[in-house]
Amino acid sequence: MRGILLPPTTPFEAQGEVDLPALCANIRRWNETGVSGYVILGSTGERVHLDERETLEVVRAARASVPRPLAFVVGVGGHGTRASIAQARRAAEEGADALLVITPHFYRAAMTPAALAAHYESVADASIVPLLLYNIPQNTGVALPADVVARLSEHENIIGIKDSSGDMVNFLELLRLQSDEFAVLTGNASLLHAALSAGASGAILAVACVAPRLAARIARAVEQERHGEARELQSKLAPLARTVTTRFGIGGLKYALDLCGYGGGAVRAPLSMPDETGRREIAQTLEACRPYEETENETKVEAEGAVT
Amino acid sequence: MRGILLPPTTPFEAQGEVDLPALCANIRRWNETGVSGYVILGSTGERVHLDERETLEVVRAARASVPRPLAFVVGVGGHGTRASIAQARRAAEEGADALLVITPHFYRAAMTPAALAAHYESVADASIVPLLLYNIPQNTGVALPADVVARLSEHENIIGIKDSSGDMVNFLELLRLQSDEFAVLTGNASLLHAALSAGASGAILAVACVAPRLAARIARAVEQERHGEARELQSKLAPLARTVTTRFGIGGLKYALDLCGYGGGAVRAPLSMPDETGRREIAQTLEACRPYEETENETKVEAEGAVT
Amino acid sequence: MRGILLPPTTPFEAQGEVDLPALCANIRRWNETGVSGYVILGSTGERVHLDERETLEVVRAARASVPRPLAFVVGVGGHGTRASIAQARRAAEEGADALLVITPHFYRAAMTPAALAAHYESVADASIVPLLLYNIPQNTGVALPADVVARLSEHENIIGIKDSSGDMVNFLELLRLQSDEFAVLTGNASLLHAALSAGASGAILAVACVAPRLAARIARAVEQERHGEARELQSKLAPLARTVTTRFGIGGLKYALDLCGYGGGAVRAPLSMPDETGRREIAQTLEACRPYEETENETKVEAEGAVT
Amino acid sequence: MRGILLPPTTPFEAQGEVDLPALCANIRRWNETGVSGYVILGSTGERVHLDERETLEVVRAARASVPRPLAFVVGVGGHGTRASIAQARRAAEEGADALLVITPHFYRAAMTPAALAAHYESVADASIVPLLLYNIPQNTGVALPADVVARLSEHENIIGIKDSSGDMVNFLELLRLQSDEFAVLTGNASLLHAALSAGASGAILAVACVAPRLAARIARAVEQERHGEARELQSKLAPLARTVTTRFGIGGLKYALDLCGYGGGAVRAPLSMPDETGRREIAQTLEACRPYEETENETKVEAEGAVT
């Protein structure tokens, strides 16, 4: 679990049906960008908008499009332990290399440290493939405490955590748990450079779906200790993250994907696509990152970047 | 939608399977307590812990146990409009008189007033039975704004709201929308007397599953302007609400049900049952309310109450 | 400590100096409205905008204008115990009947239950006049826990609490502590009827500065068990509270005072007066309450009210 | 405004009086540690616990102890603009090089972007020495929005901001405003390395009062692009920050100062000193950082550090 992993969106046709061919085409194109793998059906993948049959079809189609050297992680997890185990088993049967398991959260007040620890241990015990913990309190209202993560990091079937909280102080605490057996990944693109500089092994970033090469170059620059360049590249990624995903959400990302020649498609209600003004802002912000994504210019930009 | 409605728990056997006979027996006993109806598979019913088949079985079993004059409401609603509509249709087919539709909430930042209004309007347009809005921000992180409720209250297929927020100032604003076509119900037992005194038409209360007669007597006392008595009865209900449901949650309520001779049964993980100390506290708190629930003493207590 | 207490604003001249004659004139007029007393230099009195000399002058001028049968409470309290004691002594020397002591709050994380209890006990021990606790977490970020209030309610020099939190569930818990020796007062005008119906002994309400007779009539109606009338009167007060104080704050209240013939005057920066639109809204909302404040119509309105 | 600035505590004698000699002795010792300057009477300096006379004496004594090449910043600011200007003038007369001006915050709901901007502009216009903005929402409940900071950064008498929010995403946005005329300083020791790596010009850190050399070495290491070493040093500072200041607050810091041979002294109530267990933890955590603070070992440690 190193480098940049993409959490693909799930494209829908205008009538609202899942557009599997678009998903597969997107993945085949991303395969060439230098990313390390995928997290299918994470928050960005609108998993909560899919029924069981659709979930299965998306996982199968994606699995068939991801070549073996790349990581193939599947997002699972519900509010109950029993259902989470069932989902974990199904995803493993369909070829998941690992699972990203969201914190249960509907009965928020009951999600004590002990309850969260027991939940993850039960899922990890029952799963035939390893787990990544998934902390995203801005959506769930439940923050996975650092000491629970510490305890879970010792389970041999729990191999890491994706922290999307945006709380850097907490992230630095998690980093102290990082080891060859336990990866700490950020889910916050604004903090990509900061997280990697502090030693994080990688990132799972929605915005990287439209800027995979830029994100991968930041990771490479930090790895090779070219901090000035990394900082410069981060200053290109940050406005994109702010505009495309933070402000306009999944609808914004799908519109941006369309602009970049990927299959963005529609969102499912109650999500919505950006309005006219939003679309214009997204287009402008994308413009500044375009050079980093054009393959023919790769060498040229790489050279320029080195100069910075 | 007047008086006290109960949101039954879903009893599970020790092995975790749904215990339908226990559910039906509970309902038959509650039928005799003076409550006005039921909300099956609300938050208290662990809906989020059931799979599709179990959901269907619970609704069917409950429907068969609720006599016609009592209201039979079913809790539905997911994060997507499409799925919420599908659930609404299925519940109506199974005989729901009305639906309690939770706010979509996973993509919290996208749940703008416009998104919430559009979601509910779509579900209301598609449903053959009327809806109650369901505002429970402490679980969802999404608060339904009063002006969105105002707009939705004008939809002819939206007949009320259950507000479990505990925010009395907001509740009073909602009450201004109350009419013969739009009921405003509290979901907070600590505020039962306050809500009814302010004019609310009723309440849906988890704690009333162990104290249905006490809750119904509060409603009756307020209706008949016996405020001293209502206040006195509320002072009995409040500690029960604090201990059984606020502190120990669904596990606490199920344990209390067992103590009262109902079929409480187990919870599904990651929820848990109260520990030894918790069980003792629950037992003690229940003791003080017991006189109000003993049918043979009904007349006697009623007489005493009138004296208070 | 019963009935309606007013927390007077501190009028400033256009150049920003305290306008003592205006303050005294306001108080003399309020003396005739049926209120039970005053809290000088509460949050509404911009105490945090005054220097030591000004504070002293305001207390003296107010004291001279309040006739003995009415309560004369003075707001005191800083972030340190030492300074709070010094302020308490000075206010008592100037003739305060009691003190409203705000929670210390700058070092919020250090304001543990033990720290808050010790602070209030120190001030109560040192003060020659009794204290009211003051809980206003929306301004301070510190909520006084109910069990700390319970402990403090047993101190013979602590005679009550003003709770401005707007949290009715918490307020009901505080009410259980109410006794002849310990008053529980609400600071939330939207909850006035609810608080009094639940048994609260009184209220300290900013909005009552422009609607003292209306507020006092609500208190009287609840006391005499005319709940229909009380509810009706509350429905007149609520929009005023929402518009004048909740939305436009102290600037809104001062503008409203000017409209009612009191001396409102200016606020001190960074507070500001309402803009054109705000002023219009305030004027409209006031209009609906005007009949209740016109003394010549007192009997007439009283009669109408009884009909409602 | 570069490097590490210390916000000295204000030592109190056992009877609670300010201990000016201890303050001066502390400063003289810190003068030799490589820090760039001081912020007297910041949050750590218990400014809110001092009266006017004490405030003046502390500023004078400190000024006399700080040699000219080091920055001498004084913390000022109240809830009102008028009082903040008066404080600013007094501090400048006493020799402040610059002022750290906290956001006004008691009337939190009224602290709109426009109100905050106008407040700071008024103070900046009136002050004869330049200002640093001070954002510490965890104490004030008011967060200075990035666009307000952007506007204020253009005022020629506003030369920077101290951001203690701990919100790294926001901090990175502020960094985009950094220039030769506008410094962006972190107030969060856990984020020191991250902030400096991202380009921040410096930091104002309470914990640096007991680890000034360690903090200064982190700043130096980042400046010289020795990121491995900086990260290693940060891993020593982080537990100290967590234990001494985050958990035990000013009392914890004062106890730690005593252990290190500085004059820590007492806190003023309602703050308190750590208990037995807390004192033991603080002592243990300090132990690990001790080598970095021993001057005789400076060269040795420096050499070791380079090896890391």
mmCIF file of N, CA and C in Angstrom, chain A residues 196-272:
data_model
loop_
_atom_site.group_PDB
_atom_site.id
_atom_site.type_symbol
_atom_site.label_atom_id
_atom_site.label_comp_id
_atom_site.label_asym_id
_atom_site.label_seq_id
_atom_site.Cartn_x
_atom_site.Cartn_y
_atom_site.Cartn_z
ATOM 1 N N LEU A 196 2.997 13.093 3.104
ATOM 2 C CA LEU A 196 4.133 12.315 2.583
ATOM 3 C C LEU A 196 5.444 12.815 3.197
ATOM 4 N N SER A 197 5.585 14.125 3.358
ATOM 5 C CA SER A 197 6.795 14.674 3.984
ATOM 6 C C SER A 197 6.962 14.161 5.398
ATOM 7 N N ALA A 198 5.834 13.950 6.057
ATOM 8 C CA ALA A 198 5.895 13.463 7.426
ATOM 9 C C ALA A 198 6.138 11.960 7.471
ATOM 10 N N GLY A 199 6.122 11.316 6.293
ATOM 11 C CA GLY A 199 6.470 9.905 6.252
ATOM 12 C C GLY A 199 5.368 8.953 5.848
ATOM 13 N N ALA A 200 4.182 9.462 5.510
ATOM 14 C CA ALA A 200 3.079 8.575 5.118
ATOM 15 C C ALA A 200 3.467 7.752 3.895
ATOM 16 N N SER A 201 2.978 6.515 3.855
ATOM 17 C CA SER A 201 3.347 5.650 2.738
ATOM 18 C C SER A 201 2.550 5.945 1.480
ATOM 19 N N GLY A 202 1.404 6.622 1.610
ATOM 20 C CA GLY A 202 0.649 6.876 0.400
ATOM 21 C C GLY A 202 -0.634 7.616 0.654
ATOM 22 N N ALA A 203 -1.485 7.595 -0.376
ATOM 23 C CA ALA A 203 -2.718 8.380 -0.319
ATOM 24 C C ALA A 203 -3.774 7.756 -1.211
ATOM 25 N N ILE A 204 -5.028 7.953 -0.823
ATOM 26 C CA ILE A 204 -6.185 7.559 -1.636
ATOM 27 C C ILE A 204 -6.972 8.835 -1.853
ATOM 28 N N LEU A 205 -6.964 9.370 -3.081
ATOM 29 C CA LEU A 205 -7.438 10.739 -3.298
ATOM 30 C C LEU A 205 -8.431 10.834 -4.439
ATOM 31 N N ALA A 206 -9.639 11.295 -4.115
ATOM 32 C CA ALA A 206 -10.661 11.479 -5.142
ATOM 33 C C ALA A 206 -10.167 12.386 -6.259
ATOM 34 N N VAL A 207 -9.559 13.510 -5.877
ATOM 35 C CA VAL A 207 -9.163 14.481 -6.901
ATOM 36 C C VAL A 207 -8.111 13.904 -7.849
ATOM 37 N N ALA A 208 -7.400 12.884 -7.389
ATOM 38 C CA ALA A 208 -6.391 12.258 -8.250
ATOM 39 C C ALA A 208 -7.020 11.550 -9.440
ATOM 40 N N CYS A 209 -8.332 11.330 -9.414
ATOM 41 C CA CYS A 209 -8.989 10.749 -10.590
ATOM 42 C C CYS A 209 -8.855 11.675 -11.802
ATOM 43 N N VAL A 210 -8.793 12.987 -11.570
ATOM 44 C CA VAL A 210 -8.575 13.914 -12.693
ATOM 45 C C VAL A 210 -7.133 14.404 -12.778
ATOM 46 N N ALA A 211 -6.315 14.063 -11.797
ATOM 47 C CA ALA A 211 -4.917 14.517 -11.821
ATOM 48 C C ALA A 211 -3.999 13.404 -11.321
ATOM 49 N N PRO A 212 -4.124 12.208 -11.907
ATOM 50 C CA PRO A 212 -3.334 11.073 -11.394
ATOM 51 C C PRO A 212 -1.839 11.286 -11.548
ATOM 52 N N ARG A 213 -1.420 11.867 -12.676
ATOM 53 C CA ARG A 213 0.025 12.049 -12.907
ATOM 54 C C ARG A 213 0.608 13.099 -11.960
ATOM 55 N N LEU A 214 -0.158 14.159 -11.746
ATOM 56 C CA LEU A 214 0.296 15.207 -10.838
ATOM 57 C C LEU A 214 0.465 14.646 -9.425
ATOM 58 N N ALA A 215 -0.529 13.885 -8.967
ATOM 59 C CA ALA A 215 -0.446 13.294 -7.635
ATOM 60 C C ALA A 215 0.736 12.327 -7.542
ATOM 61 N N ALA A 216 0.891 11.517 -8.572
ATOM 62 C CA ALA A 216 1.984 10.534 -8.554
ATOM 63 C C ALA A 216 3.347 11.236 -8.569
ATOM 64 N N ARG A 217 3.423 12.365 -9.252
ATOM 65 C CA ARG A 217 4.691 13.108 -9.276
ATOM 66 C C ARG A 217 5.029 13.719 -7.926
ATOM 67 N N ILE A 218 4.001 14.155 -7.214
ATOM 68 C CA ILE A 218 4.258 14.663 -5.859
ATOM 69 C C ILE A 218 4.849 13.543 -4.996
ATOM 70 N N ALA A 219 4.230 12.368 -5.100
ATOM 71 C CA ALA A 219 4.723 11.231 -4.315
ATOM 72 C C ALA A 219 6.174 10.920 -4.666
ATOM 73 N N ARG A 220 6.475 10.946 -5.974
ATOM 74 C CA ARG A 220 7.839 10.644 -6.427
ATOM 75 C C ARG A 220 8.822 11.709 -5.936
ATOM 76 N N ALA A 221 8.414 12.969 -6.024
ATOM 77 C CA ALA A 221 9.305 14.063 -5.622
ATOM 78 C C ALA A 221 9.651 13.967 -4.139
ATOM 79 N N VAL A 222 8.656 13.663 -3.309
ATOM 80 C CA VAL A 222 8.936 13.538 -1.882
ATOM 81 C C VAL A 222 9.865 12.354 -1.644
ATOM 82 N N GLU A 223 9.576 11.257 -2.332
ATOM 83 C CA GLU A 223 10.397 10.057 -2.153
ATOM 84 C C GLU A 223 11.854 10.335 -2.490
ATOM 85 N N GLN A 224 12.046 11.172 -3.506
ATOM 86 C CA GLN A 224 13.423 11.469 -3.944
ATOM 87 C C GLN A 224 13.956 12.742 -3.293
ATOM 88 N N GLU A 225 13.254 13.200 -2.249
ATOM 89 C CA GLU A 225 13.703 14.352 -1.453
ATOM 90 C C GLU A 225 13.841 15.640 -2.259
ATOM 91 N N ARG A 226 13.058 15.767 -3.327
ATOM 92 C CA ARG A 226 13.026 17.048 -4.033
ATOM 93 C C ARG A 226 11.849 17.852 -3.469
ATOM 94 N N HIS A 227 12.092 18.467 -2.278
ATOM 95 C CA HIS A 227 10.989 19.089 -1.554
ATOM 96 C C HIS A 227 10.496 20.375 -2.187
ATOM 97 N N GLY A 228 11.393 21.129 -2.764
ATOM 98 C CA GLY A 228 10.973 22.353 -3.438
ATOM 99 C C GLY A 228 10.008 22.017 -4.562
ATOM 100 N N GLU A 229 10.372 21.032 -5.357
ATOM 101 C CA GLU A 229 9.497 20.626 -6.458
ATOM 102 C C GLU A 229 8.154 20.094 -5.920
ATOM 103 N N ALA A 230 8.235 19.267 -4.879
ATOM 104 C CA ALA A 230 7.014 18.687 -4.318
ATOM 105 C C ALA A 230 6.070 19.794 -3.859
ATOM 106 N N ARG A 231 6.638 20.795 -3.216
ATOM 107 C CA ARG A 231 5.837 21.911 -2.730
ATOM 108 C C ARG A 231 5.184 22.655 -3.897
ATOM 109 N N GLU A 232 5.966 22.852 -4.933
ATOM 110 C CA GLU A 232 5.461 23.536 -6.124
ATOM 111 C C GLU A 232 4.303 22.744 -6.758
ATOM 112 N N LEU A 233 4.497 21.432 -6.873
ATOM 113 C CA LEU A 233 3.448 20.596 -7.470
ATOM 114 C C LEU A 233 2.202 20.583 -6.582
ATOM 115 N N GLN A 234 2.433 20.548 -5.270
ATOM 116 C CA GLN A 234 1.296 20.574 -4.342
ATOM 117 C C GLN A 234 0.487 21.855 -4.531
ATOM 118 N N SER A 235 1.182 22.960 -4.818
ATOM 119 C CA SER A 235 0.461 24.229 -4.995
ATOM 120 C C SER A 235 -0.413 24.199 -6.251
ATOM 121 N N LYS A 236 -0.149 23.255 -7.143
ATOM 122 C CA LYS A 236 -1.036 23.074 -8.305
ATOM 123 C C LYS A 236 -2.220 22.181 -7.936
ATOM 124 N N LEU A 237 -1.944 21.157 -7.124
ATOM 125 C CA LEU A 237 -2.997 20.202 -6.782
ATOM 126 C C LEU A 237 -4.021 20.815 -5.822
ATOM 127 N N ALA A 238 -3.531 21.662 -4.898
ATOM 128 C CA ALA A 238 -4.407 22.166 -3.825
ATOM 129 C C ALA A 238 -5.647 22.891 -4.348
ATOM 130 N N PRO A 239 -5.510 23.827 -5.298
ATOM 131 C CA PRO A 239 -6.727 24.519 -5.752
ATOM 132 C C PRO A 239 -7.714 23.557 -6.422
ATOM 133 N N LEU A 240 -7.178 22.546 -7.076
ATOM 134 C CA LEU A 240 -8.033 21.554 -7.727
ATOM 135 C C LEU A 240 -8.840 20.802 -6.662
ATOM 136 N N ALA A 241 -8.159 20.404 -5.589
ATOM 137 C CA ALA A 241 -8.839 19.673 -4.520
ATOM 138 C C ALA A 241 -9.929 20.544 -3.901
ATOM 139 N N ARG A 242 -9.561 21.805 -3.639
ATOM 140 C CA ARG A 242 -10.528 22.722 -3.036
ATOM 141 C C ARG A 242 -11.761 22.913 -3.921
ATOM 142 N N THR A 243 -11.515 23.155 -5.194
ATOM 143 C CA THR A 243 -12.639 23.470 -6.079
ATOM 144 C C THR A 243 -13.418 22.226 -6.466
ATOM 145 N N VAL A 244 -12.699 21.248 -7.001
ATOM 146 C CA VAL A 244 -13.411 20.125 -7.607
ATOM 147 C C VAL A 244 -14.088 19.253 -6.554
ATOM 148 N N THR A 245 -13.360 18.833 -5.557
ATOM 149 C CA THR A 245 -13.977 17.885 -4.623
ATOM 150 C C THR A 245 -14.540 18.535 -3.358
ATOM 151 N N THR A 246 -13.769 19.416 -2.707
ATOM 152 C CA THR A 246 -14.291 19.998 -1.468
ATOM 153 C C THR A 246 -15.558 20.801 -1.723
ATOM 154 N N ARG A 247 -15.521 21.669 -2.724
ATOM 155 C CA ARG A 247 -16.695 22.530 -2.934
ATOM 156 C C ARG A 247 -17.817 21.843 -3.700
ATOM 157 N N PHE A 248 -17.481 21.128 -4.755
ATOM 158 C CA PHE A 248 -18.551 20.603 -5.612
ATOM 159 C C PHE A 248 -18.783 19.107 -5.464
ATOM 160 N N GLY A 249 -17.995 18.454 -4.638
ATOM 161 C CA GLY A 249 -18.273 17.060 -4.311
ATOM 162 C C GLY A 249 -18.187 16.122 -5.508
ATOM 163 N N ILE A 250 -18.913 15.044 -5.423
ATOM 164 C CA ILE A 250 -18.833 14.004 -6.450
ATOM 165 C C ILE A 250 -19.341 14.525 -7.782
ATOM 166 N N GLY A 251 -20.356 15.382 -7.744
ATOM 167 C CA GLY A 251 -20.848 15.986 -8.986
ATOM 168 C C GLY A 251 -19.760 16.813 -9.654
ATOM 169 N N GLY A 252 -19.009 17.543 -8.865
ATOM 170 C CA GLY A 252 -17.907 18.335 -9.397
ATOM 171 C C GLY A 252 -16.833 17.458 -10.008
ATOM 172 N N LEU A 253 -16.532 16.367 -9.337
ATOM 173 C CA LEU A 253 -15.504 15.462 -9.838
ATOM 174 C C LEU A 253 -15.943 14.811 -11.146
ATOM 175 N N LYS A 254 -17.204 14.432 -11.218
ATOM 176 C CA LYS A 254 -17.694 13.785 -12.444
ATOM 177 C C LYS A 254 -17.677 14.767 -13.616
ATOM 178 N N TYR A 255 -18.035 16.004 -13.334
ATOM 179 C CA TYR A 255 -17.973 17.004 -14.404
ATOM 180 C C TYR A 255 -16.526 17.189 -14.856
ATOM 181 N N ALA A 256 -15.620 17.258 -13.907
ATOM 182 C CA ALA A 256 -14.203 17.420 -14.245
ATOM 183 C C ALA A 256 -13.692 16.219 -15.053
ATOM 184 N N LEU A 257 -14.146 15.023 -14.689
ATOM 185 C CA LEU A 257 -13.733 13.837 -15.448
ATOM 186 C C LEU A 257 -14.189 13.954 -16.903
ATOM 187 N N ASP A 258 -15.425 14.391 -17.091
ATOM 188 C CA ASP A 258 -15.919 14.578 -18.459
ATOM 189 C C ASP A 258 -15.015 15.540 -19.229
ATOM 190 N N LEU A 259 -14.654 16.652 -18.568
ATOM 191 C CA LEU A 259 -13.790 17.649 -19.229
ATOM 192 C C LEU A 259 -12.440 17.074 -19.616
ATOM 193 N N CYS A 260 -11.963 16.107 -18.829
ATOM 194 C CA CYS A 260 -10.639 15.525 -19.072
ATOM 195 C C CYS A 260 -10.701 14.326 -20.012
ATOM 196 N N GLY A 261 -11.882 14.039 -20.533
ATOM 197 C CA GLY A 261 -11.971 12.942 -21.466
ATOM 198 C C GLY A 261 -12.230 11.585 -20.828
ATOM 199 N N TYR A 262 -12.423 11.573 -19.510
ATOM 200 C CA TYR A 262 -12.857 10.338 -18.860
ATOM 201 C C TYR A 262 -14.380 10.275 -18.932
ATOM 202 N N GLY A 263 -14.941 9.140 -18.559
ATOM 203 C CA GLY A 263 -16.395 9.031 -18.503
ATOM 204 C C GLY A 263 -16.885 9.424 -17.128
ATOM 205 N N GLY A 264 -17.292 10.680 -16.966
ATOM 206 C CA GLY A 264 -17.790 11.144 -15.675
ATOM 207 C C GLY A 264 -19.220 10.693 -15.454
ATOM 208 N N GLY A 265 -20.074 11.192 -16.350
ATOM 209 C CA GLY A 265 -21.478 10.807 -16.270
ATOM 210 C C GLY A 265 -22.209 11.508 -15.154
ATOM 211 N N ALA A 266 -23.394 10.967 -14.846
ATOM 212 C CA ALA A 266 -24.298 11.603 -13.877
ATOM 213 C C ALA A 266 -24.050 11.099 -12.460
ATOM 214 N N VAL A 267 -24.600 11.828 -11.480
ATOM 215 C CA VAL A 267 -24.655 11.348 -10.097
ATOM 216 C C VAL A 267 -26.074 10.862 -9.824
ATOM 217 N N ARG A 268 -26.251 10.172 -8.740
ATOM 218 C CA ARG A 268 -27.604 9.812 -8.326
ATOM 219 C C ARG A 268 -28.082 10.811 -7.279
ATOM 220 N N ALA A 269 -29.366 11.198 -7.381
ATOM 221 C CA ALA A 269 -29.972 12.100 -6.397
ATOM 222 C C ALA A 269 -29.934 11.431 -5.023
ATOM 223 N N PRO A 270 -29.813 12.226 -3.943
ATOM 224 C CA PRO A 270 -29.938 13.686 -3.884
ATOM 225 C C PRO A 270 -28.670 14.447 -4.235
ATOM 226 N N LEU A 271 -27.612 13.776 -4.692
ATOM 227 C CA LEU A 271 -26.455 14.534 -5.176
ATOM 228 C C LEU A 271 -26.854 15.257 -6.452
ATOM 229 N N SER A 272 -26.084 16.295 -6.794
ATOM 230 C CA SER A 272 -26.406 17.018 -8.023
ATOM 231 C C SER A 272 -25.124 17.448 -8.715
#
